[in-house]
Amino acid sequence: MELLELREDRVRFLLRGVTPAFANGIRRACLAEVPSLAIDEISIYDNTSVLFDEQLSLRLGLVPIKAEDLSLYRVSEECDCGGAGCPACQVGMTLTAEGPSIVHSGDLRFGDPAVNVAFEKIPLAILGEGEKLMLEGIVTLNRGTVHIKWQAGTQCGYKNLPDIGISEDCERCGKCADVCPREILVIEEGDGRVKVTDPTSCSLCKLCVVECETGRIKVVPIEDVFVMKIDTDGSISAKDLVIGAATEIKRRAMSLSEQLSELA
Ligand SMILES: [Zn+2]
């Protein structure tokens, strides 16, 4: 594994020596298997805005929510309380607003000071003069397999790393560099040779191959090397999301191994 880029909400890395199924396993686990927080149940006491209760609830459910330490919370079915509801698996939330105003995600108030929205400025509703909102809800931890609102990974994808080869007898016309949409091919000053700058940014569009009339450039995907890109919705850091995905895959593999050994 080779780290290419690490931000709070994005990680890019190279995975070498794995199958497409393994790379896809990481991607799918990032999307659906790592638990995150979301508003689950909502009780609306007053809503005189133009939004239907259902529209408002949908928007609230999709607000990314983060915790200082997510490991303190449990998925309710796996909690010691047996799903009845306790501070380890539920956090209370309230919203009270009166127009004229724009209600933002930052107006939500949580019962646990260690829990808050990932972004304060997500617009939720526009309230006219005298219009009111008063509601409360419950934030729970769960997985993207249950509902998309618990999906912390947003854009998660992978592609093969390309092997870009330019033969020695290249005529140095520069057409391949002109046509490359990602500016990966550049003409070196002086001798006019084509240089490959960052193959991890290549989308394998092969426009350069089509443009090169003499066939001196080849772009071939390396079958067992993948460029992984994982984006999050802000509720979990990209680093924690990938670690959580790998941990989940490991847990399942060990569980399968145990069950198979019991059968043997
Ligand atoms: Zn509980």
mmCIF file of C-alpha atoms and ligand atoms in Angstrom:
data_model
loop_
_atom_site.group_PDB
_atom_site.id
_atom_site.type_symbol
_atom_site.label_atom_id
_atom_site.label_comp_id
_atom_site.label_asym_id
_atom_site.label_seq_id
_atom_site.Cartn_x
_atom_site.Cartn_y
_atom_site.Cartn_z
ATOM 1 C CA MET A 1 0.000 0.000 0.000
ATOM 2 C CA GLU A 2 1.280 3.479 -0.888
ATOM 3 C CA LEU A 3 -0.378 6.658 0.366
ATOM 4 C CA LEU A 4 -0.910 9.294 -2.357
ATOM 5 C CA GLU A 5 -3.103 11.881 -0.630
ATOM 6 C CA LEU A 6 -4.592 12.166 2.857
ATOM 7 C CA ARG A 7 -7.098 14.843 3.823
ATOM 8 C CA GLU A 8 -9.763 14.846 6.520
ATOM 9 C CA ASP A 9 -12.469 13.929 3.980
ATOM 10 C CA ARG A 10 -10.463 12.165 1.264
ATOM 11 C CA VAL A 11 -7.778 9.511 0.962
ATOM 12 C CA ARG A 12 -6.080 8.225 -2.214
ATOM 13 C CA PHE A 13 -3.762 5.254 -2.095
ATOM 14 C CA LEU A 14 -2.217 2.556 -4.272
ATOM 15 C CA LEU A 15 -2.990 -1.096 -3.553
ATOM 16 C CA ARG A 16 -0.512 -3.519 -5.103
ATOM 17 C CA GLY A 17 -0.725 -7.270 -5.562
ATOM 18 C CA VAL A 18 -4.475 -7.667 -4.988
ATOM 19 C CA THR A 19 -7.409 -8.892 -7.089
ATOM 20 C CA PRO A 20 -10.228 -6.615 -8.352
ATOM 21 C CA ALA A 21 -12.521 -8.415 -5.868
ATOM 22 C CA PHE A 22 -10.301 -7.370 -2.942
ATOM 23 C CA ALA A 23 -10.175 -3.723 -4.097
ATOM 24 C CA ASN A 24 -13.958 -3.784 -4.576
ATOM 25 C CA GLY A 25 -14.359 -5.335 -1.111
ATOM 26 C CA ILE A 26 -12.610 -2.320 0.433
ATOM 27 C CA ARG A 27 -14.778 0.038 -1.631
ATOM 28 C CA ARG A 28 -18.015 -1.685 -0.654
ATOM 29 C CA ALA A 29 -17.076 -1.885 3.020
ATOM 30 C CA CYS A 30 -16.319 1.882 2.975
ATOM 31 C CA LEU A 31 -19.772 2.511 1.493
ATOM 32 C CA ALA A 32 -21.937 0.205 3.538
ATOM 33 C CA GLU A 33 -20.216 -1.511 6.463
ATOM 34 C CA VAL A 34 -18.662 1.203 8.627
ATOM 35 C CA PRO A 35 -21.187 2.502 11.188
ATOM 36 C CA SER A 36 -21.886 6.240 11.390
ATOM 37 C CA LEU A 37 -24.382 8.487 13.181
ATOM 38 C CA ALA A 38 -27.611 9.826 11.673
ATOM 39 C CA ILE A 39 -30.927 11.221 12.870
ATOM 40 C CA ASP A 40 -33.297 8.267 12.922
ATOM 41 C CA GLU A 41 -36.644 8.948 14.623
ATOM 42 C CA ILE A 42 -38.265 12.397 14.503
ATOM 43 C CA SER A 43 -41.285 13.781 16.389
ATOM 44 C CA ILE A 44 -42.591 17.005 14.847
ATOM 45 C CA TYR A 45 -44.614 19.177 17.284
ATOM 46 C CA ASP A 46 -44.966 22.244 15.091
ATOM 47 C CA ASN A 47 -44.278 22.778 11.399
ATOM 48 C CA THR A 48 -45.934 25.772 9.757
ATOM 49 C CA SER A 49 -43.253 26.051 7.051
ATOM 50 C CA VAL A 50 -44.040 25.293 3.389
ATOM 51 C CA LEU A 51 -42.171 21.975 3.699
ATOM 52 C CA PHE A 52 -44.090 18.766 4.330
ATOM 53 C CA ASP A 53 -43.048 16.865 7.482
ATOM 54 C CA GLU A 54 -41.700 14.054 5.258
ATOM 55 C CA GLN A 55 -39.480 16.428 3.222
ATOM 56 C CA LEU A 56 -38.106 17.993 6.387
ATOM 57 C CA SER A 57 -37.448 14.569 7.936
ATOM 58 C CA LEU A 58 -35.617 13.393 4.819
ATOM 59 C CA ARG A 59 -33.338 16.443 4.909
ATOM 60 C CA LEU A 60 -32.640 15.973 8.625
ATOM 61 C CA GLY A 61 -31.796 12.295 8.107
ATOM 62 C CA LEU A 62 -29.127 13.139 5.552
ATOM 63 C CA VAL A 63 -27.281 15.710 7.711
ATOM 64 C CA PRO A 64 -23.795 14.253 8.443
ATOM 65 C CA ILE A 65 -23.273 13.967 12.210
ATOM 66 C CA LYS A 66 -19.940 13.391 13.894
ATOM 67 C CA ALA A 67 -18.835 12.389 17.394
ATOM 68 C CA GLU A 68 -15.574 13.156 19.194
ATOM 69 C CA ASP A 69 -15.114 9.426 19.788
ATOM 70 C CA LEU A 70 -17.389 7.220 17.681
ATOM 71 C CA SER A 71 -16.150 4.056 19.414
ATOM 72 C CA LEU A 72 -18.210 5.043 22.497
ATOM 73 C CA TYR A 73 -21.473 4.408 20.611
ATOM 74 C CA ARG A 74 -23.167 1.113 19.761
ATOM 75 C CA VAL A 75 -25.536 0.011 17.018
ATOM 76 C CA SER A 76 -28.809 -0.361 18.968
ATOM 77 C CA GLU A 77 -29.340 -4.057 18.073
ATOM 78 C CA GLU A 78 -25.804 -4.818 19.329
ATOM 79 C CA CYS A 79 -26.095 -2.658 22.477
ATOM 80 C CA ASP A 80 -26.178 -4.071 26.034
ATOM 81 C CA CYS A 81 -29.665 -2.555 26.428
ATOM 82 C CA GLY A 82 -30.911 -4.949 23.744
ATOM 83 C CA GLY A 83 -32.226 -2.143 21.536
ATOM 84 C CA ALA A 84 -34.463 -0.542 24.202
ATOM 85 C CA GLY A 85 -32.441 2.711 23.991
ATOM 86 C CA CYS A 86 -29.717 3.991 26.315
ATOM 87 C CA PRO A 87 -26.961 6.686 26.236
ATOM 88 C CA ALA A 88 -24.630 4.223 24.445
ATOM 89 C CA CYS A 89 -26.948 3.792 21.447
ATOM 90 C CA GLN A 90 -29.122 6.945 21.365
ATOM 91 C CA VAL A 91 -28.485 10.699 21.435
ATOM 92 C CA GLY A 92 -31.356 13.184 21.691
ATOM 93 C CA MET A 93 -31.689 16.058 19.196
ATOM 94 C CA THR A 94 -33.943 19.134 19.140
ATOM 95 C CA LEU A 95 -34.665 21.922 16.681
ATOM 96 C CA THR A 96 -36.618 25.096 17.419
ATOM 97 C CA ALA A 97 -36.779 27.979 14.940
ATOM 98 C CA GLU A 98 -39.061 30.857 14.012
ATOM 99 C CA GLY A 99 -39.108 32.917 10.810
ATOM 100 C CA PRO A 100 -38.185 34.974 9.008
ATOM 101 C CA SER A 101 -34.963 32.959 8.793
ATOM 102 C CA ILE A 102 -33.060 30.203 7.043
ATOM 103 C CA VAL A 103 -32.726 27.126 9.260
ATOM 104 C CA HIS A 104 -29.276 25.552 8.976
ATOM 105 C CA SER A 105 -27.825 22.260 10.216
ATOM 106 C CA GLY A 106 -25.909 24.311 12.818
ATOM 107 C CA ASP A 107 -29.267 25.117 14.508
ATOM 108 C CA LEU A 108 -29.667 21.481 15.615
ATOM 109 C CA ARG A 109 -29.016 20.901 19.330
ATOM 110 C CA PHE A 110 -27.781 17.573 20.663
ATOM 111 C CA GLY A 111 -28.175 15.980 24.091
ATOM 112 C CA ASP A 112 -24.546 14.817 24.108
ATOM 113 C CA PRO A 113 -21.910 17.618 23.953
ATOM 114 C CA ALA A 114 -19.511 15.228 22.162
ATOM 115 C CA VAL A 115 -21.950 14.959 19.205
ATOM 116 C CA ASN A 116 -22.434 17.672 16.574
ATOM 117 C CA VAL A 117 -23.116 18.231 12.886
ATOM 118 C CA ALA A 118 -20.138 17.857 10.538
ATOM 119 C CA PHE A 119 -21.066 21.082 8.706
ATOM 120 C CA GLU A 120 -22.913 24.050 10.216
ATOM 121 C CA LYS A 121 -24.154 25.701 7.015
ATOM 122 C CA ILE A 122 -26.328 23.049 5.348
ATOM 123 C CA PRO A 123 -29.654 24.828 4.625
ATOM 124 C CA LEU A 124 -32.662 22.826 5.876
ATOM 125 C CA ALA A 125 -35.660 25.155 5.484
ATOM 126 C CA ILE A 126 -36.591 28.749 4.700
ATOM 127 C CA LEU A 127 -39.105 30.111 7.215
ATOM 128 C CA GLY A 128 -41.348 33.057 6.341
ATOM 129 C CA GLU A 129 -42.635 35.654 8.817
ATOM 130 C CA GLY A 130 -44.252 33.872 11.793
ATOM 131 C CA GLU A 131 -43.556 30.339 10.454
ATOM 132 C CA LYS A 132 -42.316 27.900 13.087
ATOM 133 C CA LEU A 133 -40.481 24.634 13.468
ATOM 134 C CA MET A 134 -40.366 22.636 16.677
ATOM 135 C CA LEU A 135 -39.229 19.032 16.671
ATOM 136 C CA GLU A 136 -37.108 16.506 18.467
ATOM 137 C CA GLY A 137 -35.367 13.389 17.268
ATOM 138 C CA ILE A 138 -33.061 10.527 18.109
ATOM 139 C CA VAL A 139 -29.588 10.083 16.631
ATOM 140 C CA THR A 140 -28.480 6.464 16.283
ATOM 141 C CA LEU A 141 -25.473 4.562 15.008
ATOM 142 C CA ASN A 142 -25.961 2.156 12.124
ATOM 143 C CA ARG A 143 -24.617 0.958 8.777
ATOM 144 C CA GLY A 144 -25.174 1.955 5.147
ATOM 145 C CA THR A 145 -26.612 -1.518 4.465
ATOM 146 C CA VAL A 146 -29.624 -0.515 6.616
ATOM 147 C CA HIS A 147 -30.193 2.951 5.125
ATOM 148 C CA ILE A 148 -28.172 5.380 3.008
ATOM 149 C CA LYS A 149 -28.285 8.032 5.783
ATOM 150 C CA TRP A 150 -25.766 5.911 7.742
ATOM 151 C CA GLN A 151 -23.404 5.746 4.762
ATOM 152 C CA ALA A 152 -20.263 7.728 5.622
ATOM 153 C CA GLY A 153 -18.427 6.949 2.364
ATOM 154 C CA THR A 154 -19.693 9.035 -0.553
ATOM 155 C CA GLN A 155 -17.536 8.750 -3.668
ATOM 156 C CA CYS A 156 -15.575 5.522 -3.274
ATOM 157 C CA GLY A 157 -13.927 4.094 -6.360
ATOM 158 C CA TYR A 158 -10.897 2.410 -7.829
ATOM 159 C CA LYS A 159 -9.179 2.008 -11.176
ATOM 160 C CA ASN A 160 -6.162 0.127 -12.446
ATOM 161 C CA LEU A 161 -2.870 1.961 -12.408
ATOM 162 C CA PRO A 162 -1.780 2.340 -16.055
ATOM 163 C CA ASP A 163 1.599 1.418 -17.452
ATOM 164 C CA ILE A 164 2.319 4.234 -19.938
ATOM 165 C CA GLY A 165 5.111 3.279 -22.320
ATOM 166 C CA ILE A 166 6.632 5.562 -24.959
ATOM 167 C CA SER A 167 9.047 3.870 -27.338
ATOM 168 C CA GLU A 168 12.549 5.225 -27.945
ATOM 169 C CA ASP A 169 11.856 6.017 -31.605
ATOM 170 C CA CYS A 170 9.023 8.460 -30.727
ATOM 171 C CA GLU A 171 8.926 11.232 -33.337
ATOM 172 C CA ARG A 172 8.333 13.875 -30.666
ATOM 173 C CA CYS A 173 5.451 15.539 -32.494
ATOM 174 C CA GLY A 174 3.803 16.379 -29.140
ATOM 175 C CA LYS A 175 0.254 15.510 -30.282
ATOM 176 C CA CYS A 176 -0.238 13.062 -27.377
ATOM 177 C CA ALA A 177 0.613 15.763 -24.839
ATOM 178 C CA ASP A 178 -1.778 18.222 -26.526
ATOM 179 C CA VAL A 179 -4.699 15.796 -26.383
ATOM 180 C CA CYS A 180 -4.200 14.457 -22.806
ATOM 181 C CA PRO A 181 -7.157 15.933 -20.816
ATOM 182 C CA ARG A 182 -5.365 15.482 -17.485
ATOM 183 C CA GLU A 183 -2.019 16.914 -18.608
ATOM 184 C CA ILE A 184 -0.156 13.772 -17.556
ATOM 185 C CA LEU A 185 1.991 13.823 -20.696
ATOM 186 C CA VAL A 186 4.287 16.838 -21.026
ATOM 187 C CA ILE A 187 6.957 17.771 -23.538
ATOM 188 C CA GLU A 188 10.308 18.201 -21.861
ATOM 189 C CA GLU A 189 12.068 21.420 -22.650
ATOM 190 C CA GLY A 190 15.216 20.981 -24.686
ATOM 191 C CA ASP A 191 15.078 17.547 -26.313
ATOM 192 C CA GLY A 192 11.264 17.543 -26.821
ATOM 193 C CA ARG A 193 10.785 14.065 -25.345
ATOM 194 C CA VAL A 194 7.379 13.114 -23.907
ATOM 195 C CA LYS A 195 7.485 12.666 -20.150
ATOM 196 C CA VAL A 196 4.840 10.963 -17.963
ATOM 197 C CA THR A 197 4.203 13.108 -14.875
ATOM 198 C CA ASP A 198 1.612 11.388 -12.655
ATOM 199 C CA PRO A 199 0.256 8.021 -13.896
ATOM 200 C CA THR A 200 -2.113 7.786 -10.884
ATOM 201 C CA SER A 201 -4.162 10.647 -12.410
ATOM 202 C CA CYS A 202 -4.556 8.809 -15.759
ATOM 203 C CA SER A 203 -8.175 7.803 -16.485
ATOM 204 C CA LEU A 204 -7.085 5.295 -19.185
ATOM 205 C CA CYS A 205 -9.050 7.265 -21.797
ATOM 206 C CA LYS A 206 -6.313 6.363 -24.350
ATOM 207 C CA LEU A 207 -6.852 9.560 -26.370
ATOM 208 C CA CYS A 208 -3.047 9.735 -26.624
ATOM 209 C CA VAL A 209 -2.937 6.224 -28.148
ATOM 210 C CA VAL A 210 -5.570 7.186 -30.746
ATOM 211 C CA GLU A 211 -3.761 10.449 -31.551
ATOM 212 C CA CYS A 212 -0.335 8.859 -32.050
ATOM 213 C CA GLU A 213 -0.437 7.871 -35.730
ATOM 214 C CA THR A 214 2.803 5.908 -35.506
ATOM 215 C CA GLY A 215 1.653 3.805 -32.534
ATOM 216 C CA ARG A 216 4.651 4.689 -30.348
ATOM 217 C CA ILE A 217 2.676 5.140 -27.127
ATOM 218 C CA LYS A 218 1.003 2.341 -25.217
ATOM 219 C CA VAL A 219 -1.305 2.602 -22.206
ATOM 220 C CA VAL A 220 -1.927 -0.745 -20.516
ATOM 221 C CA PRO A 221 -3.738 -1.275 -17.186
ATOM 222 C CA ILE A 222 -1.607 -3.091 -14.587
ATOM 223 C CA GLU A 223 -3.965 -5.908 -13.590
ATOM 224 C CA ASP A 224 -3.085 -6.153 -9.878
ATOM 225 C CA VAL A 225 -2.383 -2.506 -8.975
ATOM 226 C CA PHE A 226 -5.279 -0.203 -8.081
ATOM 227 C CA VAL A 227 -5.613 3.522 -7.398
ATOM 228 C CA MET A 228 -8.227 3.744 -4.622
ATOM 229 C CA LYS A 229 -10.075 6.994 -3.914
ATOM 230 C CA ILE A 230 -12.322 7.238 -0.857
ATOM 231 C CA ASP A 231 -14.378 10.366 -0.034
ATOM 232 C CA THR A 232 -16.476 10.768 3.116
ATOM 233 C CA ASP A 233 -19.498 12.906 3.977
ATOM 234 C CA GLY A 234 -17.564 14.501 6.863
ATOM 235 C CA SER A 235 -19.081 12.385 9.659
ATOM 236 C CA ILE A 236 -15.940 10.188 9.853
ATOM 237 C CA SER A 237 -12.386 11.016 8.760
ATOM 238 C CA ALA A 238 -11.283 9.263 5.561
ATOM 239 C CA LYS A 239 -8.505 7.537 7.506
ATOM 240 C CA ASP A 240 -10.933 6.102 10.090
ATOM 241 C CA LEU A 241 -13.329 5.040 7.325
ATOM 242 C CA VAL A 242 -10.711 2.940 5.512
ATOM 243 C CA ILE A 243 -9.406 1.452 8.776
ATOM 244 C CA GLY A 244 -13.008 0.652 9.772
ATOM 245 C CA ALA A 245 -13.634 -0.995 6.385
ATOM 246 C CA ALA A 246 -10.503 -3.148 6.644
ATOM 247 C CA THR A 247 -11.377 -4.119 10.234
ATOM 248 C CA GLU A 248 -14.883 -5.145 9.149
ATOM 249 C CA ILE A 249 -13.557 -7.318 6.295
ATOM 250 C CA LYS A 250 -11.073 -8.954 8.687
ATOM 251 C CA ARG A 251 -13.825 -9.618 11.261
ATOM 252 C CA ARG A 252 -16.020 -11.276 8.631
ATOM 253 C CA ALA A 253 -13.177 -13.368 7.236
ATOM 254 C CA MET A 254 -12.302 -14.623 10.737
ATOM 255 C CA SER A 255 -15.955 -15.369 11.479
ATOM 256 C CA LEU A 256 -16.227 -17.356 8.220
ATOM 257 C CA SER A 257 -13.016 -19.223 9.037
ATOM 258 C CA GLU A 258 -14.325 -20.134 12.515
ATOM 259 C CA GLN A 259 -17.640 -21.341 11.157
ATOM 260 C CA LEU A 260 -15.925 -23.455 8.508
ATOM 261 C CA SER A 261 -13.599 -25.026 11.076
ATOM 262 C CA GLU A 262 -16.647 -25.945 13.195
ATOM 263 C CA LEU A 263 -18.121 -27.759 10.211
ATOM 264 C CA ALA A 264 -14.912 -29.646 9.464
HETATM 265 ZN ZN ZN B 1 -28.395 0.868 24.240
#
